Amino acid sequence: MLPLYVDAQMLVLDKPPGLLSVPGRTEPDCLATRAQALWPDALVVHRLDQATSGVWVMARGLPAQRALGLAFERRRVHKTYVAVVEGEVAGDAGSIELPLIVDWPNRPRQVVDHDRGKPALTHWRVLDRADGRTRLQLQPVTGRSHQLRVHLQALGHPIVGDDLYGTAGPRLLLHAQALQVPHPADGRAMHFESPVPF
């Protein structure tokens, strides 16, 4: 496991697809546990879906965890994803603003619910179109579970390889490409990137 960045306050890793961020109910192996074997003070701040790859940050110690948690809560963290979706998306850019809630009988699935859902906002921009698919840059403003996956399904363009909201494939073509976060010690903007593997 090669980190993208390490200092006394934070740890930035490149998460592979198919590996949980945190331990599951029946699966103890995850990126957090692997990281803690090397950096025992590493603490979880946020999550990436098991099927999603890319930039993932952990705090080192409780003060850093509080600072980073607050940065996520106050939306001072900026995330950029790349996804390949089914079909050719109309237009070059736009936003999806649809409230989401867990679909309790079908957990962990999420659904759009205009009455009870929590607000969720995603900005998108077309990077290219080819072979009946579209490559998008995605910037979630909120951080709801499965937000990007459900929003793109609702748009009529599920992410390629999405076994929950589209058609199963070798892997989900969703990658956390970049993350900008204020450093937990002094607030300076830190920017991290991971090359898109598809």
CSV table of C-alpha atoms in Angstrom, one decimal:
chain,number,residue,atom,x,y,z
A,1,MET,CA,0.0,0.0,0.0
A,2,LEU,CA,1.7,3.1,-1.2
A,3,PRO,CA,0.4,6.4,0.3
A,4,LEU,CA,0.0,9.5,-1.8
A,5,TYR,CA,1.0,11.7,1.2
A,6,VAL,CA,2.0,11.2,4.8
A,7,ASP,CA,2.8,13.7,7.6
A,8,ALA,CA,2.2,13.9,11.4
A,9,GLN,CA,-1.4,15.0,10.9
A,10,MET,CA,-2.8,13.2,7.9
A,11,LEU,CA,-2.5,10.3,5.6
A,12,VAL,CA,-3.7,10.2,2.0
A,13,LEU,CA,-4.1,6.8,0.3
A,14,ASP,CA,-5.0,5.6,-3.2
A,15,LYS,CA,-7.9,3.2,-2.6
A,16,PRO,CA,-8.2,0.2,-5.0
A,17,PRO,CA,-11.6,-0.8,-6.2
A,18,GLY,CA,-13.3,-3.7,-4.4
A,19,LEU,CA,-11.7,-3.0,-1.0
A,20,LEU,CA,-13.9,-1.6,1.8
A,21,SER,CA,-12.9,1.7,3.3
A,22,VAL,CA,-13.8,0.6,6.8
A,23,PRO,CA,-14.6,-2.9,8.3
A,24,GLY,CA,-17.9,-4.4,7.1
A,25,ARG,CA,-20.3,-6.5,9.2
A,26,THR,CA,-18.7,-9.7,8.0
A,27,GLU,CA,-15.5,-8.5,6.3
A,28,PRO,CA,-12.8,-7.2,8.6
A,29,ASP,CA,-10.2,-6.5,5.8
A,30,CYS,CA,-10.4,-2.9,4.7
A,31,LEU,CA,-8.1,0.0,3.8
A,32,ALA,CA,-8.5,1.6,7.3
A,33,THR,CA,-7.3,-1.6,9.0
A,34,ARG,CA,-4.4,-2.0,6.6
A,35,ALA,CA,-3.4,1.6,7.2
A,36,GLN,CA,-3.6,1.3,10.9
A,37,ALA,CA,-1.2,-1.6,10.8
A,38,LEU,CA,1.4,0.8,9.5
A,39,TRP,CA,0.2,4.0,11.2
A,40,PRO,CA,-1.5,3.0,14.4
A,41,ASP,CA,-2.9,6.6,15.0
A,42,ALA,CA,-4.7,6.7,11.7
A,43,LEU,CA,-8.4,7.5,12.1
A,44,VAL,CA,-11.3,7.4,9.6
A,45,VAL,CA,-12.7,10.8,8.4
A,46,HIS,CA,-14.9,9.8,5.4
A,47,ARG,CA,-15.7,6.8,3.2
A,48,LEU,CA,-15.5,5.7,-0.4
A,49,ASP,CA,-17.9,3.0,-1.6
A,50,GLN,CA,-16.3,-0.5,-1.8
A,51,ALA,CA,-16.5,-0.4,-5.6
A,52,THR,CA,-15.0,3.1,-6.0
A,53,SER,CA,-11.3,3.7,-6.3
A,54,GLY,CA,-9.2,6.8,-5.7
A,55,VAL,CA,-8.1,9.4,-3.2
A,56,TRP,CA,-8.9,8.8,0.4
A,57,VAL,CA,-7.8,10.7,3.5
A,58,MET,CA,-7.3,9.6,7.1
A,59,ALA,CA,-6.5,11.8,10.1
A,60,ARG,CA,-3.6,11.0,12.4
A,61,GLY,CA,-4.8,11.5,16.0
A,62,LEU,CA,-8.0,12.8,17.5
A,63,PRO,CA,-7.3,16.6,17.0
A,64,ALA,CA,-6.6,16.0,13.3
A,65,GLN,CA,-9.7,13.9,13.0
A,66,ARG,CA,-11.9,16.6,14.6
A,67,ALA,CA,-10.4,19.3,12.3
A,68,LEU,CA,-10.8,17.2,9.1
A,69,GLY,CA,-14.3,16.1,10.2
A,70,LEU,CA,-15.3,19.7,10.6
A,71,ALA,CA,-13.8,20.6,7.2
A,72,PHE,CA,-16.0,17.9,5.6
A,73,GLU,CA,-19.1,19.1,7.6
A,74,ARG,CA,-18.6,22.7,6.5
A,75,ARG,CA,-18.0,21.7,2.9
A,76,ARG,CA,-14.5,23.0,2.8
A,77,VAL,CA,-13.4,19.8,1.1
A,78,HIS,CA,-13.6,19.7,-2.7
A,79,LYS,CA,-13.9,16.3,-4.4
A,80,THR,CA,-13.6,15.5,-8.1
A,81,TYR,CA,-14.6,12.2,-9.5
A,82,VAL,CA,-14.4,10.7,-13.0
A,83,ALA,CA,-17.1,8.3,-14.2
A,84,VAL,CA,-18.0,6.5,-17.4
A,85,VAL,CA,-21.8,6.3,-17.8
A,86,GLU,CA,-24.1,4.4,-20.2
A,87,GLY,CA,-25.4,6.4,-23.1
A,88,GLU,CA,-24.5,9.8,-24.5
A,89,VAL,CA,-25.4,12.5,-22.0
A,90,ALA,CA,-27.1,15.5,-23.6
A,91,GLY,CA,-25.5,18.9,-23.0
A,92,ASP,CA,-22.0,19.7,-21.9
A,93,ALA,CA,-22.5,20.5,-18.2
A,94,GLY,CA,-25.2,20.7,-15.5
A,95,SER,CA,-26.3,19.9,-12.0
A,96,ILE,CA,-28.4,17.2,-10.4
A,97,GLU,CA,-30.3,18.3,-7.3
A,98,LEU,CA,-32.3,15.4,-6.0
A,99,PRO,CA,-32.9,14.5,-2.3
A,100,LEU,CA,-31.8,11.0,-1.2
A,101,ILE,CA,-32.8,8.5,1.5
A,102,VAL,CA,-31.9,4.9,2.3
A,103,ASP,CA,-34.2,2.3,0.7
A,104,TRP,CA,-34.7,0.4,4.0
A,105,PRO,CA,-36.1,-2.9,2.6
A,106,ASN,CA,-33.2,-2.9,0.1
A,107,ARG,CA,-30.3,-1.6,2.1
A,108,PRO,CA,-27.7,-0.3,1.2
A,109,ARG,CA,-29.5,1.0,-1.8
A,110,GLN,CA,-30.5,4.7,-1.8
A,111,VAL,CA,-33.5,6.2,-3.6
A,112,VAL,CA,-34.7,9.7,-4.6
A,113,ASP,CA,-37.4,10.8,-2.2
A,114,HIS,CA,-38.8,14.4,-2.6
A,115,ASP,CA,-40.7,14.2,0.7
A,116,ARG,CA,-38.3,12.6,3.1
A,117,GLY,CA,-34.9,12.6,1.4
A,118,LYS,CA,-31.9,14.7,2.4
A,119,PRO,CA,-30.7,17.4,0.0
A,120,ALA,CA,-28.1,16.2,-2.5
A,121,LEU,CA,-26.3,18.2,-5.2
A,122,THR,CA,-23.9,17.0,-7.9
A,123,HIS,CA,-22.3,19.2,-10.6
A,124,TRP,CA,-21.2,17.3,-13.8
A,125,ARG,CA,-19.3,18.1,-17.0
A,126,VAL,CA,-18.7,16.0,-20.1
A,127,LEU,CA,-15.1,15.1,-20.8
A,128,ASP,CA,-15.8,13.0,-23.9
A,129,ARG,CA,-18.3,10.7,-25.6
A,130,ALA,CA,-17.4,7.4,-27.4
A,131,ASP,CA,-19.0,4.0,-28.2
A,132,GLY,CA,-22.4,4.9,-26.7
A,133,ARG,CA,-20.9,6.0,-23.4
A,134,THR,CA,-20.0,9.3,-21.8
A,135,ARG,CA,-17.0,10.2,-19.6
A,136,LEU,CA,-18.0,12.7,-16.9
A,137,GLN,CA,-16.2,14.9,-14.4
A,138,LEU,CA,-18.3,14.9,-11.2
A,139,GLN,CA,-18.2,17.3,-8.3
A,140,PRO,CA,-20.5,16.4,-5.4
A,141,VAL,CA,-21.4,19.4,-3.2
A,142,THR,CA,-23.0,17.1,-0.6
A,143,GLY,CA,-21.7,13.7,0.5
A,144,ARG,CA,-24.7,11.4,0.7
A,145,SER,CA,-24.3,7.6,0.5
A,146,HIS,CA,-24.2,6.4,-3.2
A,147,GLN,CA,-25.0,10.0,-4.2
A,148,LEU,CA,-23.2,10.0,-7.6
A,149,ARG,CA,-24.5,6.5,-8.5
A,150,VAL,CA,-28.1,7.4,-7.7
A,151,HIS,CA,-28.0,10.8,-9.3
A,152,LEU,CA,-26.6,9.4,-12.6
A,153,GLN,CA,-29.1,6.6,-12.6
A,154,ALA,CA,-31.9,9.2,-12.1
A,155,LEU,CA,-30.5,11.1,-15.0
A,156,GLY,CA,-31.0,8.0,-17.1
A,157,HIS,CA,-27.2,7.3,-17.4
A,158,PRO,CA,-26.1,4.8,-14.8
A,159,ILE,CA,-22.4,4.4,-14.2
A,160,VAL,CA,-20.9,1.5,-16.2
A,161,GLY,CA,-20.4,-1.6,-14.0
A,162,ASP,CA,-22.8,-0.5,-11.3
A,163,ASP,CA,-24.3,-3.7,-10.0
A,164,LEU,CA,-26.7,-1.8,-7.6
A,165,TYR,CA,-28.1,0.9,-9.9
A,166,GLY,CA,-27.2,-0.3,-13.4
A,167,THR,CA,-25.7,-3.3,-15.0
A,168,ALA,CA,-22.9,-5.4,-13.3
A,169,GLY,CA,-19.5,-5.4,-14.9
A,170,PRO,CA,-15.9,-6.1,-14.1
A,171,ARG,CA,-15.7,-3.0,-12.0
A,172,LEU,CA,-17.6,0.2,-11.3
A,173,LEU,CA,-16.2,2.9,-13.5
A,174,LEU,CA,-16.1,5.6,-10.8
A,175,HIS,CA,-12.8,7.0,-9.5
A,176,ALA,CA,-12.1,9.7,-6.9
A,177,GLN,CA,-9.6,11.6,-9.0
A,178,ALA,CA,-8.8,14.6,-6.8
A,179,LEU,CA,-9.3,15.9,-3.3
A,180,GLN,CA,-8.6,19.4,-1.9
A,181,VAL,CA,-8.7,19.6,1.9
A,182,PRO,CA,-7.5,22.2,4.4
A,183,HIS,CA,-4.6,20.8,6.4
A,184,PRO,CA,-5.7,19.9,9.9
A,185,ALA,CA,-2.8,21.7,11.5
A,186,ASP,CA,-2.9,25.1,9.8
A,187,GLY,CA,-5.7,25.1,7.3
A,188,ARG,CA,-3.6,25.5,4.2
A,189,ALA,CA,-5.1,24.0,1.1
A,190,MET,CA,-3.7,20.6,0.3
A,191,HIS,CA,-4.4,19.1,-3.2
A,192,PHE,CA,-4.1,15.4,-4.0
A,193,GLU,CA,-4.7,13.5,-7.2
A,194,SER,CA,-4.8,9.9,-8.4
A,195,PRO,CA,-4.6,8.9,-12.0
A,196,VAL,CA,-7.8,7.5,-13.5
A,197,PRO,CA,-7.3,3.8,-14.1
A,198,PHE,CA,-9.9,3.4,-16.8
